CSV table of C-alpha atoms and ligand atoms in Angstrom, one decimal:
chain,number,residue,atom,x,y,z
A,673,MET,CA,23.8,33.6,-6.0
A,674,SER,CA,25.3,33.5,-2.0
A,675,THR,CA,28.6,34.2,-0.4
A,676,ASP,CA,30.3,34.3,2.3
A,677,LEU,CA,32.9,36.5,1.8
A,678,ASN,CA,33.7,39.6,3.5
A,679,THR,CA,37.0,40.2,2.3
A,680,ALA,CA,37.4,41.6,-1.2
A,681,THR,CA,41.3,39.9,-2.1
A,682,PHE,CA,42.5,36.7,-2.0
A,683,ARG,CA,46.3,35.2,-2.1
A,684,THR,CA,47.8,33.2,-4.6
A,685,ALA,CA,51.0,32.0,-5.5
A,686,VAL,CA,52.0,33.2,-9.1
A,687,VAL,CA,55.3,33.6,-11.3
A,688,ARG,CA,56.1,36.7,-13.2
A,689,GLU,CA,59.5,36.1,-14.5
A,690,PRO,CA,59.5,32.3,-14.2
A,691,SER,CA,63.0,31.0,-13.1
A,692,GLY,CA,62.2,27.8,-10.4
A,693,PRO,CA,61.0,27.7,-7.2
A,694,ASP,CA,62.9,31.3,-6.0
A,695,SER,CA,60.5,33.3,-8.4
A,696,ILE,CA,57.1,32.4,-7.5
A,697,GLU,CA,56.0,35.2,-5.3
A,698,ILE,CA,52.7,35.0,-3.4
A,699,ILE,CA,50.0,38.1,-4.5
A,700,ASP,CA,46.8,39.4,-3.3
A,701,VAL,CA,44.1,39.4,-6.6
A,702,PRO,CA,40.6,41.1,-6.1
A,703,VAL,CA,38.2,38.0,-5.1
A,704,VAL,CA,35.9,37.5,-8.7
A,705,GLU,CA,32.2,36.2,-8.2
A,706,PRO,CA,30.4,33.3,-10.2
A,707,GLY,CA,28.7,34.4,-13.4
A,708,PRO,CA,26.5,31.8,-15.0
A,709,GLY,CA,27.0,28.1,-14.5
A,710,GLU,CA,29.9,29.2,-12.4
A,711,VAL,CA,31.7,28.0,-8.9
A,712,ARG,CA,33.4,30.3,-6.5
A,713,VAL,CA,35.4,27.7,-4.7
A,714,ARG,CA,36.9,28.0,-1.3
A,715,VAL,CA,40.2,26.1,-1.7
A,716,ALA,CA,41.0,23.5,1.3
A,717,ALA,CA,43.7,21.6,-0.7
A,718,THR,CA,45.7,21.6,-3.6
A,719,ALA,CA,48.6,19.4,-4.8
A,720,VAL,CA,52.1,20.5,-6.3
A,721,ASN,CA,52.5,18.7,-9.9
A,722,PRO,CA,55.8,18.2,-12.1
A,723,VAL,CA,53.5,20.4,-14.8
A,724,ASP,CA,53.8,23.0,-11.6
A,725,LEU,CA,57.4,22.9,-12.3
A,726,GLY,CA,57.7,23.2,-16.0
A,727,VAL,CA,55.4,26.6,-15.3
A,728,ALA,CA,57.5,28.4,-12.6
A,729,GLY,CA,60.7,27.2,-14.5
A,730,GLY,CA,59.4,29.0,-17.8
A,731,PHE,CA,59.5,25.8,-19.7
A,732,PHE,CA,55.8,25.9,-20.7
A,733,HIS,CA,56.7,29.9,-21.6
A,734,SER,CA,59.6,28.9,-23.4
A,735,MET,CA,57.7,27.2,-25.5
A,736,GLY,CA,55.3,29.5,-26.4
A,737,LEU,CA,52.5,27.8,-24.6
A,738,ILE,CA,52.1,30.7,-22.0
A,739,ASP,CA,52.3,34.4,-22.6
A,740,GLN,CA,50.5,36.3,-20.1
A,741,PRO,CA,51.3,40.0,-19.2
A,742,GLU,CA,51.3,40.5,-16.0
A,743,HIS,CA,51.7,37.1,-14.4
A,744,THR,CA,51.4,33.4,-14.5
A,745,GLY,CA,48.7,30.8,-12.2
A,746,LEU,CA,50.0,28.2,-10.4
A,747,GLY,CA,48.2,24.4,-9.8
A,748,TRP,CA,45.8,22.2,-12.1
A,749,GLU,CA,44.1,20.3,-9.0
A,750,PHE,CA,42.3,21.6,-5.6
A,751,ALA,CA,39.7,20.3,-3.2
A,752,GLY,CA,37.8,22.2,-1.2
A,753,THR,CA,34.3,23.6,-0.4
A,754,VAL,CA,31.7,25.9,-2.4
A,755,ALA,CA,32.2,30.1,-1.4
A,756,ALA,CA,29.0,31.1,-3.6
A,757,THR,CA,27.1,30.0,-6.8
A,758,GLY,CA,26.2,31.6,-9.8
A,759,PRO,CA,22.7,31.6,-11.6
A,760,GLY,CA,22.1,28.0,-13.0
A,761,VAL,CA,23.9,26.3,-10.1
A,762,ASP,CA,22.5,23.6,-7.9
A,763,LEU,CA,25.4,23.0,-5.4
A,764,LEU,CA,24.9,24.0,-1.9
A,765,PHE,CA,27.2,26.6,0.2
A,766,GLY,CA,29.8,24.6,2.0
A,767,ALA,CA,29.5,21.5,0.0
A,768,ARG,CA,33.3,19.9,-0.3
A,769,VAL,CA,34.6,19.7,-4.3
A,770,ALA,CA,37.1,19.1,-6.3
A,771,GLY,CA,38.1,19.9,-9.6
A,772,LEU,CA,41.3,20.2,-12.5
A,773,VAL,CA,41.6,23.6,-14.1
A,774,ALA,CA,43.4,22.8,-17.4
A,775,GLY,CA,45.4,24.8,-19.8
A,776,PHE,CA,49.1,26.3,-19.6
A,777,ASP,CA,48.2,29.8,-20.5
A,778,ARG,CA,46.5,31.6,-17.4
A,779,ASP,CA,46.6,34.2,-15.1
A,780,PHE,CA,44.6,32.3,-12.1
A,781,GLY,CA,45.8,28.7,-10.6
A,782,THR,CA,44.3,26.6,-8.0
A,783,TYR,CA,47.3,27.5,-5.4
A,784,ALA,CA,44.9,30.1,-4.3
A,785,GLU,CA,42.8,30.8,-1.2
A,786,GLN,CA,39.9,30.8,-3.7
A,787,LEU,CA,39.2,29.9,-7.2
A,788,VAL,CA,35.9,30.3,-9.8
A,789,VAL,CA,35.1,27.5,-12.1
A,790,PRO,CA,32.6,26.3,-14.4
A,791,ALA,CA,30.5,23.9,-11.8
A,792,ALA,CA,30.3,21.3,-15.0
A,793,ASP,CA,34.5,20.8,-14.1
A,794,ILE,CA,33.9,19.9,-10.3
A,795,ALA,CA,32.2,16.7,-8.3
A,796,LEU,CA,31.7,15.9,-4.7
A,797,VAL,CA,34.0,14.9,-2.9
A,798,PRO,CA,32.5,12.0,-0.6
A,799,ASP,CA,31.9,12.1,3.1
A,800,ARG,CA,34.6,9.4,3.9
A,801,LEU,CA,37.4,11.4,1.5
A,802,ASP,CA,39.9,13.7,3.0
A,803,LEU,CA,39.7,16.9,1.1
A,804,THR,CA,43.7,16.9,1.1
A,805,VAL,CA,43.4,13.2,-1.0
A,806,ALA,CA,40.7,14.5,-2.8
A,807,SER,CA,42.8,17.3,-4.3
A,808,THR,CA,45.5,15.0,-5.6
A,809,VAL,CA,43.3,12.5,-7.6
A,810,PRO,CA,41.8,15.6,-10.2
A,811,LEU,CA,44.9,15.9,-12.8
A,812,ASN,CA,46.3,12.6,-12.7
A,813,GLY,CA,42.8,10.3,-12.5
A,814,LEU,CA,41.5,12.5,-15.6
A,815,THR,CA,45.2,12.1,-17.7
A,816,ALA,CA,45.2,8.2,-16.9
A,817,ALA,CA,41.1,8.0,-17.5
A,818,GLN,CA,41.9,9.9,-20.8
A,819,ILE,CA,45.0,8.1,-21.8
A,820,LEU,CA,43.0,4.8,-21.8
A,821,ASP,CA,39.9,6.5,-23.9
A,822,LEU,CA,42.7,7.3,-26.7
A,823,ILE,CA,44.2,3.1,-25.7
A,824,GLY,CA,40.5,2.3,-25.9
A,825,ASP,CA,39.9,-1.7,-25.1
A,826,ALA,CA,41.8,-4.2,-25.1
A,827,PRO,CA,41.1,-6.3,-28.3
A,828,ALA,CA,41.4,-9.8,-26.8
A,829,PRO,CA,39.7,-9.0,-23.6
A,830,SER,CA,39.2,-12.5,-22.5
A,831,GLY,CA,43.8,-11.9,-21.9
A,832,GLY,CA,47.0,-11.8,-24.2
A,833,SER,CA,46.4,-7.8,-24.7
A,834,ARG,CA,49.7,-6.5,-23.4
A,835,LEU,CA,50.1,-2.8,-22.3
A,836,LEU,CA,53.0,-1.2,-20.8
A,837,VAL,CA,52.8,1.2,-18.5
A,838,THR,CA,56.1,3.3,-18.1
A,839,GLY,CA,56.8,5.2,-14.6
A,840,ALA,CA,53.9,2.9,-12.8
A,841,ALA,CA,55.1,4.2,-9.6
A,842,GLY,CA,54.0,8.0,-10.1
A,843,ALA,CA,50.6,9.8,-10.0
A,844,VAL,CA,49.5,9.4,-13.7
A,845,GLY,CA,50.8,5.2,-13.9
A,846,GLY,CA,49.5,4.4,-10.7
A,847,TYR,CA,45.8,5.4,-11.8
A,848,LEU,CA,46.7,3.6,-15.0
A,849,ALA,CA,47.4,0.4,-13.9
A,850,VAL,CA,44.5,0.4,-11.8
A,851,LEU,CA,42.1,1.9,-14.2
A,852,ALA,CA,43.7,-0.2,-17.9
A,853,GLN,CA,42.6,-3.4,-16.3
A,854,ASP,CA,38.8,-2.3,-16.3
A,855,ARG,CA,39.4,-2.2,-19.7
A,856,GLY,CA,40.7,-6.0,-20.1
A,857,TRP,CA,44.6,-5.3,-20.9
A,858,GLN,CA,46.5,-7.7,-18.9
A,859,LEU,CA,49.2,-4.4,-17.4
A,860,THR,CA,52.6,-4.3,-16.6
A,861,GLY,CA,54.0,-1.4,-14.7
A,862,LEU,CA,57.5,-0.3,-15.6
A,863,ALA,CA,58.9,1.1,-12.9
A,864,ARG,CA,62.2,2.0,-10.8
A,865,ALA,CA,63.1,-1.3,-8.3
A,866,GLU,CA,62.4,-0.2,-5.2
A,867,ASP,CA,58.6,0.8,-6.6
A,868,GLU,CA,58.1,-3.3,-7.1
A,869,GLU,CA,55.6,-3.8,-4.0
A,870,PHE,CA,53.4,-0.6,-5.0
A,871,VAL,CA,53.1,-1.5,-8.7
A,872,ARG,CA,52.5,-5.4,-7.7
A,873,GLY,CA,50.0,-4.0,-5.1
A,874,LEU,CA,48.1,-2.7,-7.9
A,875,GLY,CA,47.9,-5.9,-9.7
A,876,ALA,CA,50.3,-5.4,-12.1
A,877,ASP,CA,53.3,-7.2,-13.2
A,878,PHE,CA,56.6,-5.6,-12.5
A,879,ALA,CA,59.2,-4.3,-14.6
A,880,THR,CA,62.6,-2.4,-14.2
A,881,GLN,CA,63.6,-3.1,-18.2
A,882,ALA,CA,61.0,-3.7,-20.5
A,883,GLU,CA,61.7,-5.9,-23.9
A,884,PRO,CA,60.2,-4.6,-26.9
A,885,ARG,CA,56.9,-5.7,-28.8
A,886,TRP,CA,54.1,-4.8,-26.2
A,887,ASP,CA,50.4,-4.4,-27.9
A,888,ALA,CA,50.3,-0.9,-26.3
A,889,VAL,CA,52.3,1.8,-24.3
A,890,ALA,CA,51.1,4.7,-22.3
A,891,ASP,CA,54.1,6.4,-21.7
A,892,ALA,CA,54.0,8.0,-17.8
A,893,ALA,CA,57.6,8.1,-17.7
A,894,VAL,CA,58.2,10.7,-20.8
A,895,LEU,CA,60.2,8.2,-22.3
A,896,GLN,CA,58.9,9.0,-26.2
A,897,GLU,CA,61.3,8.0,-28.9
A,898,LYS,CA,62.1,5.0,-26.1
A,899,GLY,CA,59.2,4.3,-25.1
A,900,LEU,CA,57.5,4.4,-29.0
A,901,ALA,CA,60.1,1.6,-29.9
A,902,LEU,CA,58.6,-0.7,-27.2
A,903,VAL,CA,55.2,-1.0,-29.2
A,904,ALA,CA,55.3,-3.5,-31.9
A,905,ASP,CA,54.1,-3.2,-35.4
A,906,GLY,CA,50.9,-2.0,-35.7
A,907,GLY,CA,50.4,-1.0,-31.8
A,908,ILE,CA,49.0,2.1,-30.1
A,909,PHE,CA,51.8,4.4,-28.0
A,910,VAL,CA,50.0,6.9,-25.8
A,911,GLY,CA,52.5,9.7,-24.4
A,912,VAL,CA,51.5,12.9,-22.3
A,913,ARG,CA,53.7,15.5,-23.6
A,914,PRO,CA,50.8,17.5,-25.4
A,915,GLY,CA,51.2,17.7,-29.1
A,916,ALA,CA,54.6,16.2,-28.7
A,917,ALA,CA,53.9,12.8,-29.1
A,918,PRO,CA,56.7,10.9,-30.7
A,919,PRO,CA,56.7,10.1,-34.6
A,920,ALA,CA,54.9,7.2,-35.4
A,921,GLU,CA,56.6,4.4,-37.3
A,922,ARG,CA,55.6,0.5,-38.0
A,923,GLY,CA,52.0,1.3,-38.1
A,924,ILE,CA,51.9,2.7,-34.7
A,925,THR,CA,49.3,5.0,-34.0
A,926,SER,CA,51.3,7.5,-31.9
A,927,GLN,CA,49.2,10.1,-29.4
A,928,ALA,CA,50.1,12.2,-27.2
A,929,VAL,CA,46.6,13.0,-24.2
A,930,GLU,CA,45.8,16.8,-23.4
A,931,VAL,CA,43.7,16.1,-20.0
A,932,HIS,CA,40.2,18.1,-20.2
A,933,PRO,CA,38.5,18.6,-17.1
A,934,ASP,CA,35.3,16.2,-16.4
A,935,GLY,CA,33.2,16.9,-13.5
A,936,ALA,CA,31.8,13.6,-14.0
A,937,ARG,CA,34.5,11.1,-14.7
A,938,LEU,CA,35.6,13.2,-11.8
A,939,GLY,CA,33.3,12.2,-9.4
A,940,GLU,CA,33.2,8.2,-10.7
A,941,LEU,CA,37.3,8.6,-9.7
A,942,LEU,CA,36.9,10.3,-6.3
A,943,THR,CA,34.3,7.9,-5.1
A,944,ARG,CA,36.6,4.8,-6.2
A,945,THR,CA,39.1,6.8,-4.5
A,946,ALA,CA,37.0,6.8,-1.1
A,947,SER,CA,36.3,3.3,-1.3
A,948,GLY,CA,39.8,2.4,-1.8
A,949,GLU,CA,40.4,0.5,-5.5
A,950,LEU,CA,42.3,3.9,-6.7
A,951,PRO,CA,45.8,5.1,-5.1
A,952,ALA,CA,45.8,8.1,-3.0
A,953,ARG,CA,49.2,9.0,-2.1
A,954,VAL,CA,50.1,12.5,0.0
A,955,HIS,CA,53.9,12.9,0.8
A,956,ALA,CA,53.3,15.5,3.1
A,957,VAL,CA,51.2,18.5,3.3
A,958,LEU,CA,52.5,22.4,3.5
A,959,PRO,CA,51.0,25.5,4.3
A,960,LEU,CA,51.4,27.7,0.7
A,961,ASP,CA,53.5,30.0,2.0
A,962,GLN,CA,56.6,27.5,1.7
A,963,VAL,CA,55.0,27.0,-1.8
A,964,ALA,CA,59.1,27.1,-3.2
A,965,ASP,CA,60.3,24.6,-0.6
A,966,ALA,CA,57.5,22.3,-1.9
A,967,HIS,CA,58.9,22.7,-5.9
A,968,ARG,CA,62.3,22.3,-4.6
A,969,ALA,CA,61.8,18.8,-2.8
A,970,VAL,CA,59.4,17.6,-5.8
A,971,ALA,CA,62.2,19.0,-8.4
A,972,LYS,CA,64.9,16.2,-6.3
A,973,GLY,CA,62.8,13.5,-8.0
A,974,GLY,CA,62.1,10.1,-6.5
A,975,VAL,CA,59.1,11.4,-4.3
A,976,ARG,CA,56.9,8.9,-3.9
A,977,GLY,CA,53.0,10.9,-3.6
A,978,ARG,CA,52.0,14.4,-3.9
A,979,TYR,CA,53.1,17.6,-1.7
A,980,VAL,CA,49.7,19.2,-0.9
A,981,LEU,CA,49.3,23.1,-0.2
A,982,THR,CA,46.7,24.9,2.0
A,983,PRO,CA,45.9,28.2,1.1
B,1467,LIG,N1,49.3,15.4,-20.7
B,1467,LIG,C1,49.0,15.9,-20.0
B,1467,LIG,O1,47.3,16.5,-20.5
B,1467,LIG,C2,49.4,15.5,-18.6
B,1467,LIG,C3,48.4,15.6,-17.7
B,1467,LIG,C4,48.9,15.0,-16.3
B,1467,LIG,C5,50.4,14.7,-15.9
B,1467,LIG,N2,51.3,14.9,-17.3
B,1467,LIG,C6,52.8,14.5,-17.1
B,1467,LIG,O2,52.7,12.9,-17.0
B,1467,LIG,C7,54.3,13.1,-16.2
B,1467,LIG,C8,53.8,11.7,-15.5
B,1467,LIG,O3,53.6,12.9,-14.2
B,1467,LIG,P1,53.2,11.9,-12.9
B,1467,LIG,O4,52.8,13.3,-12.7
B,1467,LIG,O5,52.7,10.3,-12.8
B,1467,LIG,O6,54.8,11.8,-12.3
B,1467,LIG,P2,55.1,11.4,-11.2
B,1467,LIG,O7,54.4,10.8,-9.9
B,1467,LIG,O8,56.6,11.7,-11.0
B,1467,LIG,O9,55.4,10.0,-12.1
B,1467,LIG,C9,56.7,10.0,-12.6
B,1467,LIG,C10,57.4,8.0,-12.9
B,1467,LIG,O10,57.8,8.0,-13.5
B,1467,LIG,C11,59.5,7.4,-13.0
B,1467,LIG,N3,60.7,7.4,-14.0
B,1467,LIG,C12,60.4,8.5,-15.2
B,1467,LIG,N4,61.3,7.5,-15.5
B,1467,LIG,C13,61.7,6.3,-15.8
B,1467,LIG,C14,62.2,5.5,-16.0
B,1467,LIG,N5,63.3,5.4,-17.0
B,1467,LIG,N6,61.9,3.7,-15.6
B,1467,LIG,C15,61.5,3.8,-14.3
B,1467,LIG,N7,60.5,5.0,-14.2
B,1467,LIG,C16,60.8,5.7,-14.5
B,1467,LIG,C17,59.7,7.9,-12.1
B,1467,LIG,O11,60.4,7.6,-10.7
B,1467,LIG,P3,61.4,8.7,-10.2
B,1467,LIG,O12,60.8,10.0,-9.6
B,1467,LIG,O13,62.1,7.7,-9.7
B,1467,LIG,O14,62.6,9.1,-11.8
B,1467,LIG,C18,58.2,8.2,-11.2
B,1467,LIG,O15,57.7,7.3,-10.6
B,1467,LIG,C19,54.9,14.3,-16.3
B,1467,LIG,O16,55.7,14.8,-17.2
B,1467,LIG,C20,53.1,14.9,-16.4
B,1467,LIG,O17,53.8,16.5,-16.6
B,1467,LIG,C21,50.8,15.2,-18.9
């Protein structure tokens, strides 16, 4: 094990009584050394996502998905450098990495100066990819890839299998639009009128209103029942509310994704981001101290690209 650390604590953003941006606190917590198979990362960048607003606002506490006695950690994705490694980990001190920390019910998050994670959950960041951009890939890139695992390959890959992606101008939707084409789907992105250029730039057709009878719908805009109504009889619906897929009807398969870490797949997504194949969108970079401002700005809606915090 190696370490560069002289201080015994680090700063992290948490909520104790979640009630929105004003309830976010930055506290000092003890440094934890990595165990077998783990890595301690010095976080350089961590992205603000809609799920973080739900945690800070108490939405997931009220659903019974979070039950932390003292505080709940914020943040799901990060990029940084390796600060220490546990036994059995073959990563160099200072290596540039990115990763996902999934699950709602935890006292730590990626909005932090440091983080201990399983080495299997992270991936090396290509040299030509900035850590700020890299921090925006893990959560939504993996979510899109795992939605497509649920949907599967186009039944008629030579053309004609039609997939509608709702919220195609968002983070999950943008990745879906590109990755679905790898699997043979003929893709249409449902998005706001002002997002037409972005969606078409991903190689997708574009719509602001969708007619029914799609072979599959990937519902990144959380339309839920309205999204399911757009699926043809016997088709496929995949939503983004874990455990809350709309009830199936008309022979439709209705599921919801629950993203999980996958270091190997993340490595592929980071490589494709570095090459420009996948969208890379950072709206603004703010210091961790301004986390509440970032949450307020995202809550207003209409932001394209991520707010990224630098601890
Ligand atoms: N289950 C999981 O494991 C998992 C993982 C990651 C994300 N998620 C969830 O997936 C959802 C999408 O995340 P994201 O990061 O992609 O969010 P995002 O970047 O905010 O994108 C959502 C997009 O949908 C658009 N939209 C909303 N309603 C629409 C409508 N009726 N018609 C057209 N476009 C519409 C939004 O436009 P406006 O901004 O103009 O409203 C925005 O462009 C979130 O609810 C997130 O929590 C779930």
